């Protein structure tokens, strides 16, 4: 019983410590770069979404203010949105034909 | 034991001989029938895809118009040029009241004044267009063989300006909308007569416009067809969705939501942003091709512009 309690306490402490680990500037920068690259691709494909742009702006601002956690979170979200927009564009290259009224 | 002559075989179970051809015929017939059936099935499955691959603007137009005539049987053909007012009686009443003092009148005044001004080289807008620009709006957009691209009415106006020493103007609103209003007014009642010349590039532009119309876009993942075909006549928040048929007939429009005039491109760009897609540049080929497709679909529908919309 005591050993279980100690083990549980150690596990809880480890979990707490891991969630407190901060994002570094380099990590935030890498996330931002990845998001910007994906969004550039979406813009070139004429497939960009407005929320992606808004989220990227948010990420850039957070990065500029030195809030690395916030910047990375927003950049990761922007990356997901950009990838979804590209996926939509790729699917629609053929999927549009199914919608044609005959 | 029965012995058969050459080129004959023993019929099993019958004790008689028959031509090899006779024996094989049923088997061959069976395989041929199976093969024919497979080909027919393949044709039936692939025919829609093949049909979609073939570009037939006239068939598309007839199908789209038939769709809307069936969906709105009480709407007269030319009334489709009045957009949401053709399919909603309450909105129509409000529109009639608004039209006692048309909100685009100031744009017409500005357009007429500008139309008569000379360019730096002494020429006028009338010198750029057939019939001095009167009664020709219904033929735009046009496919221009020299450039291999579609040219909208606004594109033609800007080209006229640039070729005569003036600067190009914003194709979405302001002076451009006023000039387009003047040209539209002179075409009121004339049916759209968009031409797709015998040029593969023109057909390709039409096909790209058709693809744009049916492609889902933006974070909301809707296409032009989603709103203006399947949901035409229904409400989207406070608006009634106009049918795609005749949707360009009233352009340019004074839109209450804008508090100003806007051209077709302005409306298309607004629609893009409403689907949460990043709008393209005003002169983007995709928008021009879409306008080409939509205008061709409305061939036969009378011009009602300039117009007023909610």
Short mmCIF file of C-alpha atoms in Angstrom, two decimals:
data_model
loop_
_atom_site.label_atom_id
_atom_site.label_comp_id
_atom_site.label_asym_id
_atom_site.label_seq_id
_atom_site.Cartn_x
_atom_site.Cartn_y
_atom_site.Cartn_z
CA UNK A 1 0.00 0.00 0.00
CA UNK A 2 2.73 2.42 0.95
CA UNK A 3 4.86 1.44 -2.04
CA UNK A 4 1.85 2.01 -4.31
CA UNK A 5 1.26 5.44 -2.82
CA UNK A 6 4.91 6.39 -3.29
CA UNK A 7 4.91 5.11 -6.88
CA UNK A 8 1.74 7.04 -7.62
CA UNK A 9 3.17 10.21 -6.16
CA UNK A 10 6.35 9.86 -8.25
CA UNK A 11 4.29 9.31 -11.42
CA UNK A 12 2.16 12.35 -10.67
CA UNK A 13 5.21 14.50 -10.02
CA UNK A 14 6.83 13.38 -13.28
CA UNK A 15 3.68 14.17 -15.24
CA UNK A 16 3.42 17.60 -13.64
CA UNK A 17 7.05 18.38 -14.38
CA UNK A 18 6.73 17.35 -18.03
CA UNK A 19 3.73 19.61 -18.61
CA UNK A 20 5.64 22.50 -17.10
CA UNK A 21 8.53 22.11 -19.61
CA UNK A 22 8.52 25.33 -21.61
CA UNK A 23 8.76 25.65 -25.38
CA UNK A 24 12.07 27.06 -26.49
CA UNK A 25 12.45 29.90 -28.95
CA UNK A 26 13.96 27.49 -31.47
CA UNK A 27 10.95 25.17 -31.20
CA UNK A 28 8.54 28.05 -31.67
CA UNK A 29 10.55 29.34 -34.64
CA UNK A 30 10.59 25.91 -36.28
CA UNK A 31 6.83 25.56 -35.82
CA UNK A 32 6.27 29.02 -37.31
CA UNK A 33 8.50 28.27 -40.28
CA UNK A 34 6.67 25.01 -40.98
CA UNK A 35 3.30 26.75 -40.81
CA UNK A 36 4.44 29.57 -43.08
CA UNK A 37 5.81 27.14 -45.64
CA UNK A 38 2.55 25.21 -45.73
CA UNK A 39 0.50 28.39 -46.02
CA UNK A 40 2.69 29.68 -48.85
CA UNK A 41 1.99 26.44 -50.65
CA UNK A 42 -1.74 26.87 -50.05
CA UNK A 43 -1.66 30.46 -51.32
CA UNK A 44 0.26 29.40 -54.45
CA UNK A 45 -2.40 26.74 -55.04
CA UNK A 46 -5.14 29.40 -54.57
CA UNK A 47 -6.45 27.21 -51.75
CA UNK A 48 -5.68 29.25 -48.63
CA UNK A 49 -8.23 29.72 -45.89
CA UNK A 50 -8.81 32.92 -43.96
CA UNK A 51 -8.58 31.28 -40.49
CA UNK A 52 -5.12 29.99 -41.39
CA UNK A 53 -3.98 33.52 -42.12
CA UNK A 54 -5.51 34.80 -38.90
CA UNK A 55 -3.89 32.05 -36.82
CA UNK A 56 -0.50 32.64 -38.44
CA UNK A 57 -0.78 36.32 -37.63
CA UNK A 58 -1.50 35.36 -34.04
CA UNK A 59 1.53 33.05 -34.00
CA UNK A 60 3.83 35.74 -35.42
CA UNK A 61 2.64 38.25 -32.85
CA UNK A 62 3.14 35.82 -29.97
CA UNK A 63 6.62 35.01 -31.29
CA UNK A 64 7.42 38.68 -31.57
CA UNK A 65 6.32 39.18 -27.96
CA UNK A 66 8.54 36.31 -26.82
CA UNK A 67 5.65 34.01 -25.84
CA UNK A 68 7.12 30.80 -27.24
CA UNK A 69 4.41 28.45 -25.93
CA UNK A 70 1.66 30.55 -27.40
CA UNK A 71 3.53 31.02 -30.65
CA UNK A 72 4.13 27.30 -31.09
CA UNK A 73 0.53 26.41 -30.24
CA UNK A 74 -0.81 28.90 -32.79
CA UNK A 75 1.75 27.88 -35.39
CA UNK A 76 0.85 24.20 -34.97
CA UNK A 77 -2.82 25.08 -35.42
CA UNK A 78 -2.03 27.15 -38.53
CA UNK A 79 -0.02 24.26 -39.93
CA UNK A 80 -2.99 21.90 -39.47
CA UNK A 81 -5.33 24.37 -41.16
CA UNK A 82 -2.96 24.90 -44.07
CA UNK A 83 -2.59 21.16 -44.57
CA UNK A 84 -6.37 20.72 -44.48
CA UNK A 85 -6.83 23.45 -47.08
CA UNK A 86 -4.30 21.76 -49.37
CA UNK A 87 -5.98 18.42 -48.82
CA UNK A 88 -9.32 19.98 -49.78
CA UNK A 89 -7.84 21.47 -52.95
CA UNK A 90 -6.29 18.14 -53.95
CA UNK A 91 -9.51 16.24 -53.33
CA UNK A 92 -11.59 18.76 -55.24
CA UNK A 93 -9.44 18.38 -58.36
CA UNK A 94 -11.54 15.31 -59.13
CA UNK A 95 -14.35 15.39 -56.57
CA UNK A 96 -16.01 18.42 -58.21
CA UNK A 97 -17.17 16.22 -61.09
CA UNK A 98 -19.46 14.27 -58.78
CA UNK A 99 -21.34 17.48 -57.99
CA UNK A 100 -22.04 18.42 -61.62
CA UNK A 101 -25.72 18.54 -62.37
CA UNK A 102 -26.64 16.53 -65.45
CA UNK B 1 -18.52 -47.48 -78.54
CA UNK B 2 -19.55 -44.71 -80.93
CA UNK B 3 -16.77 -43.46 -83.15
CA UNK B 4 -17.25 -40.03 -84.64
CA UNK B 5 -16.07 -38.70 -87.96
CA UNK B 6 -13.33 -36.09 -88.12
CA UNK B 7 -14.51 -32.62 -87.13
CA UNK B 8 -17.24 -34.12 -85.01
CA UNK B 9 -17.35 -34.99 -81.37
CA UNK B 10 -19.42 -37.30 -79.27
CA UNK B 11 -22.29 -35.52 -77.52
CA UNK B 12 -22.02 -36.59 -73.93
CA UNK B 13 -25.05 -38.38 -72.60
CA UNK B 14 -26.61 -38.65 -76.05
CA UNK B 15 -24.47 -41.18 -77.77
CA UNK B 16 -24.48 -39.18 -80.94
CA UNK B 17 -21.89 -37.15 -82.80
CA UNK B 18 -22.15 -33.48 -83.59
CA UNK B 19 -20.06 -30.87 -85.38
CA UNK B 20 -17.35 -29.44 -83.23
CA UNK B 21 -18.77 -26.06 -84.23
CA UNK B 22 -22.15 -27.03 -82.82
CA UNK B 23 -20.61 -28.11 -79.59
CA UNK B 24 -18.45 -25.06 -79.23
CA UNK B 25 -21.12 -22.60 -80.29
CA UNK B 26 -23.03 -22.62 -77.01
CA UNK B 27 -19.79 -22.25 -75.07
CA UNK B 28 -18.55 -19.53 -77.43
CA UNK B 29 -21.94 -17.88 -77.32
CA UNK B 30 -21.84 -17.91 -73.57
CA UNK B 31 -18.43 -16.28 -73.42
CA UNK B 32 -19.42 -13.71 -76.04
CA UNK B 33 -22.61 -12.90 -74.14
CA UNK B 34 -20.60 -12.56 -70.94
CA UNK B 35 -18.07 -10.32 -72.66
CA UNK B 36 -20.81 -8.19 -74.20
CA UNK B 37 -22.47 -7.88 -70.84
CA UNK B 38 -19.21 -6.85 -69.22
CA UNK B 39 -18.63 -4.20 -71.88
CA UNK B 40 -22.18 -2.87 -71.44
CA UNK B 41 -21.76 -2.75 -67.69
CA UNK B 42 -18.46 -0.95 -68.09
CA UNK B 43 -20.02 1.58 -70.46
CA UNK B 44 -22.92 2.20 -68.06
CA UNK B 45 -20.55 2.73 -65.14
CA UNK B 46 -18.08 4.88 -67.01
CA UNK B 47 -20.55 6.86 -69.13
CA UNK B 48 -21.25 9.49 -66.45
CA UNK B 49 -17.52 9.96 -65.94
CA UNK B 50 -16.95 10.19 -69.67
CA UNK B 51 -19.85 12.61 -69.94
CA UNK B 52 -18.28 14.72 -67.22
CA UNK B 53 -15.00 14.65 -69.08
CA UNK B 54 -16.59 15.86 -72.33
CA UNK B 55 -17.04 19.62 -72.47
CA UNK B 56 -20.47 20.48 -73.86
CA UNK B 57 -21.43 23.98 -72.76
CA UNK B 58 -24.76 23.94 -74.54
CA UNK B 59 -25.79 20.67 -72.87
CA UNK B 60 -24.66 22.09 -69.52
CA UNK B 61 -26.69 25.25 -70.09
CA UNK B 62 -29.84 23.36 -71.04
CA UNK B 63 -29.50 21.04 -68.04
CA UNK B 64 -28.91 23.90 -65.59
CA UNK B 65 -31.77 25.99 -66.94
CA UNK B 66 -34.12 22.99 -66.92
CA UNK B 67 -33.13 22.39 -63.28
CA UNK B 68 -34.13 25.92 -62.26
CA UNK B 69 -37.31 26.01 -64.35
CA UNK B 70 -38.37 22.82 -62.60
CA UNK B 71 -37.29 24.01 -59.14
CA UNK B 72 -39.15 27.32 -59.51
CA UNK B 73 -42.05 26.60 -61.89
CA UNK B 74 -43.86 29.83 -61.02
CA UNK B 75 -40.90 32.06 -61.90
CA UNK B 76 -40.93 33.51 -65.44
CA UNK B 77 -37.75 32.92 -67.40
CA UNK B 78 -36.56 36.54 -67.41
CA UNK B 79 -37.47 37.02 -63.77
CA UNK B 80 -34.47 34.89 -62.86
CA UNK B 81 -32.47 38.03 -63.61
CA UNK B 82 -33.96 39.51 -60.44
CA UNK B 83 -32.20 36.99 -58.24
CA UNK B 84 -33.65 36.49 -54.76
CA UNK B 85 -36.64 38.73 -55.54
CA UNK B 86 -37.81 36.23 -58.14
CA UNK B 87 -38.09 33.44 -55.57
CA UNK B 88 -39.24 35.22 -52.42
CA UNK B 89 -42.38 37.34 -52.43
CA UNK B 90 -41.66 39.19 -49.19
CA UNK B 91 -38.27 40.33 -50.42
CA UNK B 92 -39.83 41.22 -53.76
CA UNK B 93 -42.23 43.63 -52.01
CA UNK B 94 -39.36 45.36 -50.23
CA UNK B 95 -37.38 45.52 -53.44
CA UNK B 96 -40.24 47.17 -55.32
CA UNK B 97 -40.36 49.85 -52.63
CA UNK B 98 -36.61 50.40 -52.82
CA UNK B 99 -36.79 50.67 -56.61
CA UNK B 100 -39.01 53.72 -56.36
CA UNK B 101 -35.73 55.50 -55.64
CA UNK B 102 -33.08 53.16 -57.08
CA UNK B 103 -29.92 53.35 -54.95
CA UNK B 104 -27.70 53.01 -58.05
CA UNK B 105 -28.91 56.29 -59.58
CA UNK B 106 -25.94 58.22 -58.22
CA UNK B 107 -23.64 55.66 -59.86
CA UNK B 108 -25.41 56.15 -63.20
CA UNK B 109 -24.95 59.91 -62.91
CA UNK B 110 -21.25 59.49 -62.21
CA UNK B 111 -20.91 56.92 -64.98
CA UNK B 112 -22.58 59.11 -67.61
CA UNK B 113 -20.38 62.07 -66.66
CA UNK B 114 -17.22 59.95 -66.89
CA UNK B 115 -18.31 58.32 -70.15
CA UNK B 116 -18.34 61.63 -71.96
CA UNK B 117 -14.92 62.76 -70.72
CA UNK B 118 -11.99 62.55 -73.14
CA UNK B 119 -8.84 60.58 -72.41
CA UNK B 120 -5.43 62.31 -72.48
CA UNK B 121 -5.16 61.43 -76.19
CA UNK B 122 -8.55 62.90 -77.01
CA UNK B 123 -10.37 59.62 -77.47
CA UNK B 124 -13.44 58.48 -75.52
CA UNK B 125 -14.75 55.27 -73.97
CA UNK B 126 -17.19 54.94 -76.89
CA UNK B 127 -14.22 54.56 -79.27
CA UNK B 128 -13.16 51.32 -77.55
CA UNK B 129 -16.39 49.38 -77.96
CA UNK B 130 -18.73 48.02 -80.61
CA UNK B 131 -21.75 50.22 -81.19
CA UNK B 132 -20.07 52.92 -79.06
CA UNK B 133 -20.56 50.71 -76.00
CA UNK B 134 -24.35 50.84 -76.17
CA UNK B 135 -26.38 47.66 -75.85
CA UNK B 136 -23.37 45.29 -75.71
CA UNK B 137 -23.04 44.43 -72.01
CA UNK B 138 -24.89 41.14 -72.55
CA UNK B 139 -21.99 39.86 -74.69
CA UNK B 140 -19.52 40.04 -71.80
CA UNK B 141 -17.40 38.28 -70.68
CA UNK B 142 -15.72 37.57 -74.01
CA UNK B 143 -12.95 35.22 -74.96
CA UNK B 144 -10.13 37.23 -76.55
CA UNK B 145 -8.18 35.18 -79.09
CA UNK B 146 -5.22 37.58 -79.03
CA UNK B 147 -4.56 36.99 -75.33
CA UNK B 148 -6.09 33.52 -75.09
CA UNK B 149 -7.99 34.66 -72.02
CA UNK B 150 -11.44 35.71 -70.92
CA UNK B 151 -12.03 39.45 -70.66
CA UNK B 152 -14.77 40.79 -68.41
CA UNK B 153 -16.62 44.04 -69.02
CA UNK B 154 -14.52 45.69 -66.31
CA UNK B 155 -11.36 44.30 -67.89
CA UNK B 156 -12.39 45.80 -71.22
CA UNK B 157 -13.07 49.17 -69.60
CA UNK B 158 -9.66 49.15 -67.91
CA UNK B 159 -7.96 48.09 -71.16
CA UNK B 160 -9.70 50.99 -72.87
CA UNK B 161 -8.36 53.39 -70.25
CA UNK B 162 -4.78 52.09 -70.38
CA UNK B 163 -4.65 51.99 -74.19
CA UNK B 164 -5.69 55.63 -74.25
CA UNK B 165 -3.27 56.96 -71.69
CA UNK B 166 -5.34 56.76 -68.52
CA UNK B 167 -4.58 54.62 -65.47
CA UNK B 168 -6.43 51.42 -64.70
CA UNK B 169 -8.97 51.74 -61.89
CA UNK B 170 -10.19 49.41 -59.13
CA UNK B 171 -12.28 46.82 -60.99
CA UNK B 172 -14.50 46.15 -57.98
CA UNK B 173 -16.19 49.40 -57.08
CA UNK B 174 -16.31 53.17 -57.42
CA UNK B 175 -15.84 54.65 -60.88
CA UNK B 176 -15.60 51.21 -62.49
CA UNK B 177 -18.97 50.19 -61.10
CA UNK B 178 -20.44 53.46 -62.35
CA UNK B 179 -19.12 52.91 -65.88
CA UNK B 180 -20.33 49.31 -65.86
CA UNK B 181 -23.72 50.56 -64.65
CA UNK B 182 -24.00 52.85 -67.67
CA UNK B 183 -23.21 50.01 -70.07
CA UNK B 184 -25.56 47.67 -68.24
CA UNK B 185 -28.40 50.15 -68.33
CA UNK B 186 -28.11 50.43 -72.12
CA UNK B 187 -28.52 46.64 -72.36
CA UNK B 188 -31.56 46.29 -70.13
CA UNK B 189 -33.92 43.69 -71.49
CA UNK B 190 -31.37 42.20 -73.89
CA UNK B 191 -30.69 38.50 -73.31
CA UNK B 192 -27.25 37.26 -72.37
CA UNK B 193 -25.51 36.04 -75.51
CA UNK B 194 -22.13 34.77 -74.49
CA UNK B 195 -20.10 33.13 -77.22
CA UNK B 196 -17.62 30.31 -76.80
CA UNK B 197 -15.70 30.42 -80.09
CA UNK B 198 -14.31 27.36 -81.78
CA UNK B 199 -11.03 27.63 -79.92
CA UNK B 200 -9.83 24.97 -77.48
CA UNK B 201 -8.55 27.72 -75.19
CA UNK B 202 -12.04 29.21 -74.92
CA UNK B 203 -13.51 25.81 -74.15
CA UNK B 204 -10.78 25.26 -71.56
CA UNK B 205 -11.60 28.60 -69.92
CA UNK B 206 -15.29 27.64 -69.80
CA UNK B 207 -14.37 24.26 -68.30
CA UNK B 208 -12.17 25.89 -65.65
CA UNK B 209 -15.07 28.16 -64.76
CA UNK B 210 -17.34 25.15 -64.46
CA UNK B 211 -14.80 23.41 -62.21
CA UNK B 212 -14.58 26.49 -59.98
CA UNK B 213 -18.38 26.64 -59.74
CA UNK B 214 -18.66 23.06 -58.53
CA UNK B 215 -15.50 22.89 -56.38
CA UNK B 216 -15.82 23.14 -52.61
CA UNK B 217 -13.66 25.87 -51.17
CA UNK B 218 -12.83 27.65 -47.96
CA UNK B 219 -12.92 26.34 -44.41
CA UNK B 220 -16.68 25.97 -44.73
CA UNK B 221 -16.13 23.66 -47.71
CA UNK B 222 -18.94 24.97 -49.87
CA UNK B 223 -19.08 25.49 -53.61
CA UNK B 224 -21.02 28.05 -55.63
CA UNK B 225 -23.37 25.19 -56.51
CA UNK B 226 -23.92 24.31 -52.84
CA UNK B 227 -25.62 27.67 -52.22
CA UNK B 228 -26.87 28.81 -55.60
CA UNK B 229 -28.11 25.53 -56.96
CA UNK B 230 -29.14 23.02 -54.28
CA UNK B 231 -30.04 25.71 -51.76
CA UNK B 232 -31.30 28.41 -54.13
CA UNK B 233 -34.34 30.14 -52.68
CA UNK B 234 -33.52 29.08 -49.13
CA UNK B 235 -32.32 31.25 -46.30
CA UNK B 236 -28.76 31.61 -45.16
CA UNK B 237 -28.94 33.73 -42.05
CA UNK B 238 -30.91 36.81 -43.16
CA UNK B 239 -30.33 36.36 -46.90
CA UNK B 240 -32.23 34.47 -49.54
CA UNK B 241 -29.83 32.56 -51.77
CA UNK B 242 -30.24 33.63 -55.38
CA UNK B 243 -30.45 30.98 -58.10
CA UNK B 244 -27.29 30.73 -60.22
CA UNK B 245 -29.43 31.18 -63.32
CA UNK B 246 -29.45 34.89 -64.09
CA UNK B 247 -27.27 35.71 -61.10
CA UNK B 248 -25.08 38.07 -63.15
CA UNK B 249 -27.95 39.77 -64.97
CA UNK B 250 -28.28 42.63 -62.48
CA UNK B 251 -24.56 43.43 -62.25
CA UNK B 252 -23.20 45.85 -61.22
CA UNK B 253 -25.26 46.12 -58.06
CA UNK B 254 -25.81 48.50 -55.20
CA UNK B 255 -25.60 46.16 -52.25
CA UNK B 256 -27.11 47.38 -48.98
CA UNK B 257 -24.59 45.26 -47.09
CA UNK B 258 -21.76 47.22 -48.74
CA UNK B 259 -23.50 50.59 -48.72
CA UNK B 260 -22.02 51.09 -52.20
CA UNK B 261 -21.86 49.75 -55.74
CA UNK B 262 -19.92 46.68 -56.69
CA UNK B 263 -19.11 44.74 -59.81
CA UNK B 264 -19.34 40.99 -60.41
CA UNK B 265 -15.76 40.52 -59.23
CA UNK B 266 -16.50 42.28 -55.97
CA UNK B 267 -19.43 39.95 -55.34
CA UNK B 268 -17.43 36.85 -56.20
CA UNK B 269 -14.57 37.93 -53.92
CA UNK B 270 -17.06 38.58 -51.11
CA UNK B 271 -18.52 35.12 -51.61
CA UNK B 272 -15.03 33.65 -51.40
CA UNK B 273 -14.43 35.28 -48.05
CA UNK B 274 -17.86 34.17 -46.83
CA UNK B 275 -16.75 30.58 -47.36
CA UNK B 276 -13.61 31.51 -45.36
CA UNK B 277 -11.40 31.13 -48.41
CA UNK B 278 -8.74 33.79 -48.98
CA UNK B 279 -10.12 35.78 -51.94
CA UNK B 280 -8.01 35.82 -55.10
CA UNK B 281 -6.75 38.95 -56.83
CA UNK B 282 -9.52 40.87 -58.57
CA UNK B 283 -8.16 40.11 -62.03
CA UNK B 284 -7.43 36.45 -61.34
CA UNK B 285 -8.07 34.16 -64.30
CA UNK B 286 -10.11 31.82 -62.08
CA UNK B 287 -12.65 34.57 -61.33
CA UNK B 288 -12.86 35.56 -64.98
CA UNK B 289 -13.38 31.97 -66.04
CA UNK B 290 -16.09 31.53 -63.40
CA UNK B 291 -17.87 34.64 -64.73
CA UNK B 292 -17.58 33.22 -68.26
CA UNK B 293 -19.23 29.97 -67.16
CA UNK B 294 -21.99 31.70 -65.16
CA UNK B 295 -22.79 34.15 -67.94
CA UNK B 296 -22.97 31.38 -70.53
CA UNK B 297 -25.32 29.43 -68.27
CA UNK B 298 -27.58 32.49 -68.33
CA UNK B 299 -27.68 32.81 -72.13
CA UNK B 300 -31.22 33.81 -73.01
CA UNK B 301 -31.89 35.53 -69.67
CA UNK B 302 -32.43 39.28 -69.96
CA UNK B 303 -30.10 41.88 -68.44
CA UNK B 304 -31.74 43.61 -65.49
CA UNK B 305 -28.84 45.73 -64.35
CA UNK B 306 -27.75 47.84 -62.80
CA UNK B 307 -29.49 46.36 -59.79
CA UNK B 308 -30.01 46.56 -56.05
CA UNK B 309 -29.49 43.72 -53.65
CA UNK B 310 -29.74 43.29 -49.85
#
